[in-house]
Short mmCIF file of C-alpha atoms and ligand atoms in Angstrom, two decimals:
data_model
loop_
_atom_site.label_atom_id
_atom_site.label_comp_id
_atom_site.label_asym_id
_atom_site.label_seq_id
_atom_site.Cartn_x
_atom_site.Cartn_y
_atom_site.Cartn_z
CA UNK A 5 2.93 -10.85 -16.09
CA UNK A 6 1.69 -8.13 -18.40
CA UNK A 7 2.95 -4.42 -18.02
CA UNK A 8 0.26 -1.98 -19.37
CA UNK A 9 0.76 1.53 -19.63
CA UNK A 10 -2.14 3.12 -21.51
CA UNK A 11 -5.48 3.38 -19.90
CA UNK A 12 -7.73 2.38 -22.76
CA UNK A 13 -5.59 -1.01 -23.29
CA UNK A 14 -6.19 -1.98 -19.55
CA UNK A 15 -9.89 -1.20 -19.91
CA UNK A 16 -10.08 -3.46 -23.01
CA UNK A 17 -8.12 -6.20 -21.29
CA UNK A 18 -10.25 -5.94 -18.21
CA UNK A 19 -13.41 -6.29 -20.41
CA UNK A 20 -12.17 -9.48 -21.78
CA UNK A 21 -11.31 -10.92 -18.44
CA UNK A 22 -14.71 -9.88 -17.07
CA UNK A 23 -16.46 -11.55 -20.10
CA UNK A 24 -14.83 -14.78 -18.92
CA UNK A 25 -16.50 -14.28 -15.52
CA UNK A 26 -13.02 -13.71 -13.66
CA UNK A 27 -12.84 -11.77 -10.58
CA UNK A 28 -10.27 -8.85 -10.45
CA UNK A 29 -8.45 -7.84 -7.16
CA UNK A 30 -6.70 -4.39 -7.27
CA UNK A 31 -3.84 -2.89 -5.27
CA UNK A 32 -3.18 0.70 -6.02
CA UNK A 33 0.32 1.96 -5.17
CA UNK A 34 2.88 4.73 -5.85
CA UNK A 35 5.57 2.05 -6.47
CA UNK A 36 8.82 1.71 -4.43
CA UNK A 37 7.46 -1.70 -3.18
CA UNK A 38 7.99 -2.98 0.23
CA UNK A 39 6.52 -5.85 2.32
CA UNK A 40 3.52 -3.56 3.16
CA UNK A 41 2.50 -3.54 -0.40
CA UNK A 42 3.51 -7.23 -0.83
CA UNK A 43 0.96 -8.13 1.90
CA UNK A 44 -1.70 -6.40 -0.06
CA UNK A 45 -0.79 -8.10 -3.24
CA UNK A 46 -0.63 -11.53 -1.47
CA UNK A 47 -4.14 -11.01 -0.14
CA UNK A 48 -5.43 -10.03 -3.49
CA UNK A 49 -3.77 -13.15 -5.03
CA UNK A 50 -5.52 -15.45 -2.42
CA UNK A 51 -8.90 -13.92 -3.09
CA UNK A 52 -9.13 -13.23 -6.80
CA UNK A 53 -8.58 -14.83 -10.17
CA UNK A 54 -6.72 -11.65 -11.59
CA UNK A 55 -4.52 -9.44 -9.69
CA UNK A 56 -3.94 -5.90 -10.99
CA UNK A 57 -1.21 -3.85 -9.31
CA UNK A 58 -0.99 -0.14 -10.26
CA UNK A 59 2.27 1.88 -9.91
CA UNK A 60 1.63 5.63 -10.43
CA UNK A 61 3.23 8.52 -8.48
CA UNK A 62 0.17 10.65 -8.78
CA UNK A 63 1.23 14.34 -9.10
CA UNK A 64 -2.29 15.79 -8.05
CA UNK A 65 -1.85 14.41 -4.51
CA UNK A 66 1.46 16.33 -3.90
CA UNK A 67 1.37 19.80 -2.70
CA UNK A 68 3.73 22.29 -4.55
CA UNK A 69 6.41 22.31 -1.86
CA UNK A 70 6.15 18.31 -1.45
CA UNK A 71 8.55 15.64 -2.72
CA UNK A 72 6.71 14.55 -6.06
CA UNK A 73 9.86 15.09 -8.07
CA UNK A 74 12.14 13.30 -5.60
CA UNK A 75 9.60 10.54 -4.57
CA UNK A 76 11.60 7.22 -4.75
CA UNK A 77 10.97 5.42 -8.19
CA UNK A 78 12.33 2.14 -9.25
CA UNK A 79 10.27 0.51 -11.88
CA UNK A 80 12.59 -2.52 -12.56
CA UNK A 81 13.02 -3.62 -9.02
CA UNK A 82 9.18 -3.14 -8.56
CA UNK A 83 8.35 -5.31 -11.56
CA UNK A 84 10.55 -8.14 -10.10
CA UNK A 85 8.73 -7.71 -6.68
CA UNK A 86 5.36 -7.78 -8.30
CA UNK A 87 6.19 -10.85 -10.31
CA UNK A 88 7.27 -12.78 -7.41
CA UNK A 89 4.27 -11.84 -5.43
CA UNK A 90 1.93 -13.11 -8.03
CA UNK A 91 0.79 -9.94 -9.84
CA UNK A 92 -0.99 -10.75 -13.21
CA UNK A 93 -1.08 -7.12 -14.61
CA UNK A 94 1.03 -4.04 -13.70
CA UNK A 95 -0.78 -0.73 -14.92
CA UNK A 96 2.09 1.74 -14.92
CA UNK A 97 0.51 4.87 -16.70
CA UNK A 98 2.52 8.09 -17.33
CA UNK A 99 1.20 11.23 -15.85
CA UNK A 100 0.12 12.46 -19.28
CA UNK A 101 -1.86 9.19 -19.75
CA UNK A 102 -3.75 9.73 -16.57
CA UNK A 103 -4.12 13.47 -16.98
CA UNK A 104 -4.18 14.46 -20.63
CA UNK A 105 -4.17 18.08 -21.48
CA UNK A 106 -7.55 19.60 -20.79
CA UNK A 107 -8.71 17.43 -17.95
CA UNK A 108 -10.93 19.51 -15.67
CA UNK A 109 -12.95 17.12 -13.61
CA UNK A 110 -12.11 15.92 -10.16
CA UNK A 111 -13.96 14.30 -7.17
CA UNK A 112 -13.68 15.39 -3.62
CA UNK A 113 -15.03 14.25 -0.35
CA UNK A 114 -15.74 17.41 1.36
CA UNK A 115 -15.75 16.50 5.10
CA UNK A 116 -13.16 13.93 6.26
CA UNK A 117 -10.74 15.43 3.64
CA UNK A 118 -10.38 18.74 5.42
CA UNK A 119 -9.16 17.44 8.86
CA UNK A 120 -5.86 15.90 10.16
CA UNK A 121 -3.71 15.23 7.08
CA UNK A 122 -6.04 17.09 5.08
CA UNK A 123 -5.74 20.23 7.19
CA UNK A 124 -1.95 20.04 6.82
CA UNK A 125 -1.79 18.99 3.26
CA UNK A 126 -4.80 20.89 1.47
CA UNK A 127 -5.89 19.36 -1.76
CA UNK A 128 -4.06 16.08 -1.00
CA UNK A 129 -7.18 13.94 -0.53
CA UNK A 130 -8.84 15.57 -3.50
CA UNK A 131 -5.97 14.23 -5.53
CA UNK A 132 -6.20 10.86 -3.83
CA UNK A 133 -10.00 10.46 -4.53
CA UNK A 134 -9.66 11.60 -8.06
CA UNK A 135 -7.04 9.21 -9.03
CA UNK A 136 -8.60 6.32 -7.02
CA UNK A 137 -11.77 6.88 -8.69
CA UNK A 138 -10.13 7.07 -12.18
CA UNK A 139 -8.15 3.87 -11.34
CA UNK A 140 -11.36 1.96 -10.19
CA UNK A 141 -13.06 3.13 -13.57
CA UNK A 142 -10.15 1.61 -15.48
CA UNK A 143 -9.57 -1.41 -13.54
CA UNK A 144 -13.10 -2.38 -12.53
CA UNK A 145 -12.04 -4.19 -9.33
CA UNK A 146 -14.21 -6.71 -7.61
CA UNK A 147 -12.12 -6.05 -4.38
CA UNK A 148 -9.38 -3.22 -3.78
CA UNK A 149 -6.89 -3.56 -1.11
CA UNK A 150 -5.62 -0.73 1.04
CA UNK A 151 -3.21 -0.42 3.99
CA UNK A 152 -4.35 0.72 7.46
CA UNK A 153 -0.89 2.53 7.61
CA UNK A 154 -2.77 5.32 5.69
CA UNK A 155 -5.90 5.20 8.09
CA UNK A 156 -7.60 8.37 7.07
CA UNK A 157 -6.93 7.63 3.37
CA UNK A 158 -8.82 4.43 3.72
CA UNK A 159 -11.69 5.82 5.80
CA UNK A 160 -12.23 8.41 2.94
CA UNK A 161 -11.91 6.07 0.20
CA UNK A 162 -14.55 3.74 1.88
CA UNK A 163 -16.66 6.93 2.09
CA UNK A 164 -16.32 7.80 -1.49
CA UNK A 165 -17.36 4.22 -2.36
CA UNK A 166 -20.43 4.57 -0.20
CA UNK A 167 -21.29 8.05 -1.18
CA UNK A 168 -21.14 7.39 -4.91
CA UNK A 169 -22.57 3.93 -4.95
CA UNK A 170 -19.37 2.46 -6.50
CA UNK A 171 -19.66 -1.39 -7.29
CA UNK A 172 -16.34 -2.34 -5.56
CA UNK A 173 -15.50 -3.78 -2.30
CA UNK A 174 -12.67 -2.17 -0.08
CA UNK A 175 -10.48 -4.10 2.25
CA UNK A 176 -8.15 -2.49 4.67
CA UNK A 177 -5.14 -4.67 5.86
CA UNK A 178 -2.92 -4.33 8.87
CA UNK A 179 0.22 -2.24 8.85
CA UNK A 180 3.34 -4.29 8.12
CA UNK A 181 6.31 -3.11 10.50
CA UNK A 182 9.95 -3.66 10.69
CA UNK A 183 11.37 -5.88 13.38
CA UNK A 184 11.82 -2.85 15.64
CA UNK A 185 8.16 -1.79 15.00
CA UNK A 186 8.72 1.19 12.70
CA UNK A 187 5.76 1.00 10.01
CA UNK A 188 7.25 0.32 6.58
CA UNK A 189 7.02 3.30 4.21
CA UNK A 190 8.65 4.03 0.86
CA UNK A 191 9.81 7.40 2.50
CA UNK A 192 11.72 5.67 5.25
CA UNK A 193 14.87 5.59 3.03
CA UNK A 194 14.98 9.44 3.62
CA UNK A 195 16.02 8.91 7.34
CA UNK A 196 19.48 8.77 8.39
CA UNK A 197 20.65 6.26 11.00
CA UNK A 198 20.12 8.49 13.99
CA UNK A 199 16.53 9.64 12.81
CA UNK A 200 15.71 5.86 11.91
CA UNK A 201 16.34 5.01 15.55
CA UNK A 202 14.19 7.74 16.90
CA UNK A 203 11.45 6.84 14.51
CA UNK A 204 10.62 3.70 16.42
CA UNK A 205 9.07 6.20 18.98
CA UNK A 206 5.97 6.21 17.04
CA UNK A 207 4.73 2.69 17.36
CA UNK A 208 6.54 2.43 20.88
CA UNK A 209 4.31 5.47 22.09
CA UNK A 210 1.18 3.94 20.55
CA UNK A 211 1.77 0.70 22.34
CA UNK A 212 2.38 2.50 25.67
CA UNK A 213 -0.83 4.38 25.11
CA UNK A 214 -2.70 1.40 24.30
CA UNK A 215 -1.43 -0.28 27.54
CA UNK A 216 -2.54 2.92 29.53
CA UNK A 217 -6.02 2.92 28.02
CA UNK A 218 -6.45 -0.85 28.75
CA UNK A 219 -5.38 -0.32 32.34
CA UNK A 220 -8.25 2.27 32.63
CA UNK A 221 -7.09 5.55 31.63
CA UNK A 222 -9.97 7.06 29.60
CA UNK A 223 -9.43 10.83 29.51
CA UNK A 224 -7.92 11.43 25.99
CA UNK A 225 -6.35 14.62 26.77
CA UNK A 226 -4.24 12.82 29.47
CA UNK A 227 -3.40 10.00 27.01
CA UNK A 228 -2.42 12.57 24.30
CA UNK A 229 -0.09 14.17 26.87
CA UNK A 230 1.59 11.04 27.81
CA UNK A 231 2.12 10.24 24.09
CA UNK A 232 3.44 13.79 23.48
CA UNK A 233 6.02 13.63 26.40
CA UNK A 234 7.40 10.13 25.17
CA UNK A 235 7.86 11.55 21.59
CA UNK A 236 9.40 14.60 22.77
CA UNK A 237 12.10 12.63 24.54
CA UNK A 238 13.51 11.83 21.01
CA UNK A 239 15.13 14.22 18.65
CA UNK A 240 12.37 15.00 16.39
CA UNK A 241 11.71 18.04 14.15
CA UNK A 242 8.00 18.52 15.28
CA UNK A 243 4.81 16.92 16.19
CA UNK A 244 2.05 17.60 13.46
CA UNK A 245 -0.67 15.98 15.55
CA UNK A 246 -1.64 13.37 18.17
CA UNK A 247 -5.30 12.63 17.94
CA UNK A 248 -7.69 10.15 19.34
CA UNK A 249 -10.58 9.80 17.24
CA UNK A 250 -13.73 7.92 16.38
CA UNK A 251 -13.12 5.22 13.76
CA UNK A 252 -15.38 6.20 10.84
CA UNK A 253 -16.39 9.79 11.46
CA UNK A 254 -12.72 10.64 12.63
CA UNK A 255 -14.39 12.97 15.10
CA UNK A 256 -12.58 13.85 18.35
CA UNK A 257 -13.41 11.74 21.41
CA UNK A 258 -13.17 13.07 24.83
CA UNK A 259 -13.62 10.12 26.87
CA UNK A 260 -12.64 6.70 25.71
CA UNK A 261 -15.53 4.23 26.18
CA UNK A 262 -15.41 2.31 23.07
CA UNK A 263 -13.16 1.63 19.89
CA UNK A 264 -11.04 4.62 19.00
CA UNK A 265 -7.94 5.19 16.61
CA UNK A 266 -4.94 6.90 17.69
CA UNK A 267 -3.47 8.94 14.85
CA UNK A 268 0.11 10.47 14.73
CA UNK A 269 2.01 12.51 12.40
CA UNK A 270 5.49 13.35 13.40
CA UNK A 271 8.51 14.92 11.59
CA UNK A 272 11.76 13.47 12.10
CA UNK A 273 14.54 15.04 10.14
CA UNK A 274 12.95 16.01 6.80
CA UNK A 275 10.43 13.01 6.94
CA UNK A 276 6.89 13.26 7.88
CA UNK A 277 6.19 9.84 9.43
CA UNK A 278 2.42 8.76 9.98
CA UNK A 279 1.31 5.71 12.22
CA UNK A 280 -1.95 4.81 14.00
CA UNK A 281 -3.22 2.15 16.22
CA UNK A 282 -6.98 0.96 16.70
CA UNK A 283 -7.86 0.37 20.30
CA UNK A 284 -10.40 -2.08 20.84
P1 LIG B 16 1.72 3.98 -1.20
O1 LIG B 16 2.34 3.31 -2.37
O2 LIG B 16 2.57 4.49 -0.11
O3 LIG B 16 0.85 5.14 -1.79
O4 LIG B 16 0.78 2.77 -0.60
C1 LIG B 16 -0.11 2.09 -1.40
C2 LIG B 16 -0.72 1.25 -0.58
O5 LIG B 16 0.05 0.42 0.30
C3 LIG B 16 -1.56 2.05 0.47
O6 LIG B 16 -2.94 1.33 0.54
C4 LIG B 16 -1.01 2.00 1.77
O7 LIG B 16 -1.75 2.20 2.70
C5 LIG B 16 -0.44 0.64 1.50
N1 LIG B 16 0.64 0.52 2.65
C6 LIG B 16 1.70 1.49 2.80
N2 LIG B 16 2.51 1.10 3.71
C7 LIG B 16 2.10 -0.11 4.26
C8 LIG B 16 2.40 -0.76 5.24
N3 LIG B 16 3.54 -0.64 6.13
N4 LIG B 16 1.57 -1.84 5.66
C9 LIG B 16 0.69 -2.07 5.11
N5 LIG B 16 0.17 -1.45 3.98
C10 LIG B 16 0.86 -0.31 3.50
#
């Protein structure tokens, strides 16, 4: 497994790989790897000749009061996990390598980026789309792998690829969960024992809502109210949103007649937890 830190070095290597007609699968991450990331790497391993994993805690997607500095970083552990999962190249640039002094260009999706997470974290998705586009340009992937865990992010990236005619395929893979159903996340380590227990309410309330809908409840306000009641029974710091949206446009749905996605953002202790479920 090769570790590359400089963008131009990876570009040169990818050129040589492509010259040999090999396909490249790409998994972008911020490191602190867990089974969720590993599931993306394994899928990429199955479907491509070369697998590139990026590990980059992207400063531009963090707000001024967010946890950029404290975000968990553990490069030596990540390297071992990546190697075991079958990664060929780890791309681990520094912030200076990605954003040299004087950089003044960014890319922004201007519609879906403003709602839900984007409304609470202004500028977050601009940071995400800019870094992902830069990574796509450096890695030139045939297929890139993202997690459904960050549902809105995946929708926005697919939109960017479509809107800008990018020549790459996007695959979105299911959320990997702990045994008790909590969605894996690098930030779960911030939860204390009691908070960790309460955190399972996200997935449990989604599963209950799914059952209610399958049993004929179609009024979204009623479903949202039931989810809110369930979540509020736990010791939480606050609910940022409980939304039921159309799958691609992320527009609100009044009456559930087809596929929808339920999106949750809940604060437990100091941690913001996201989860979602597609209802078919
Ligand atoms: P992150 O390092 O948290 O930015 O995540 C990198 C990629 O892993 C993103 O595409 C995430 O959606 C995905 N991911 C994060 N958590 C999970 C999970 N529990 N299951 C599957 N994919 C995940």
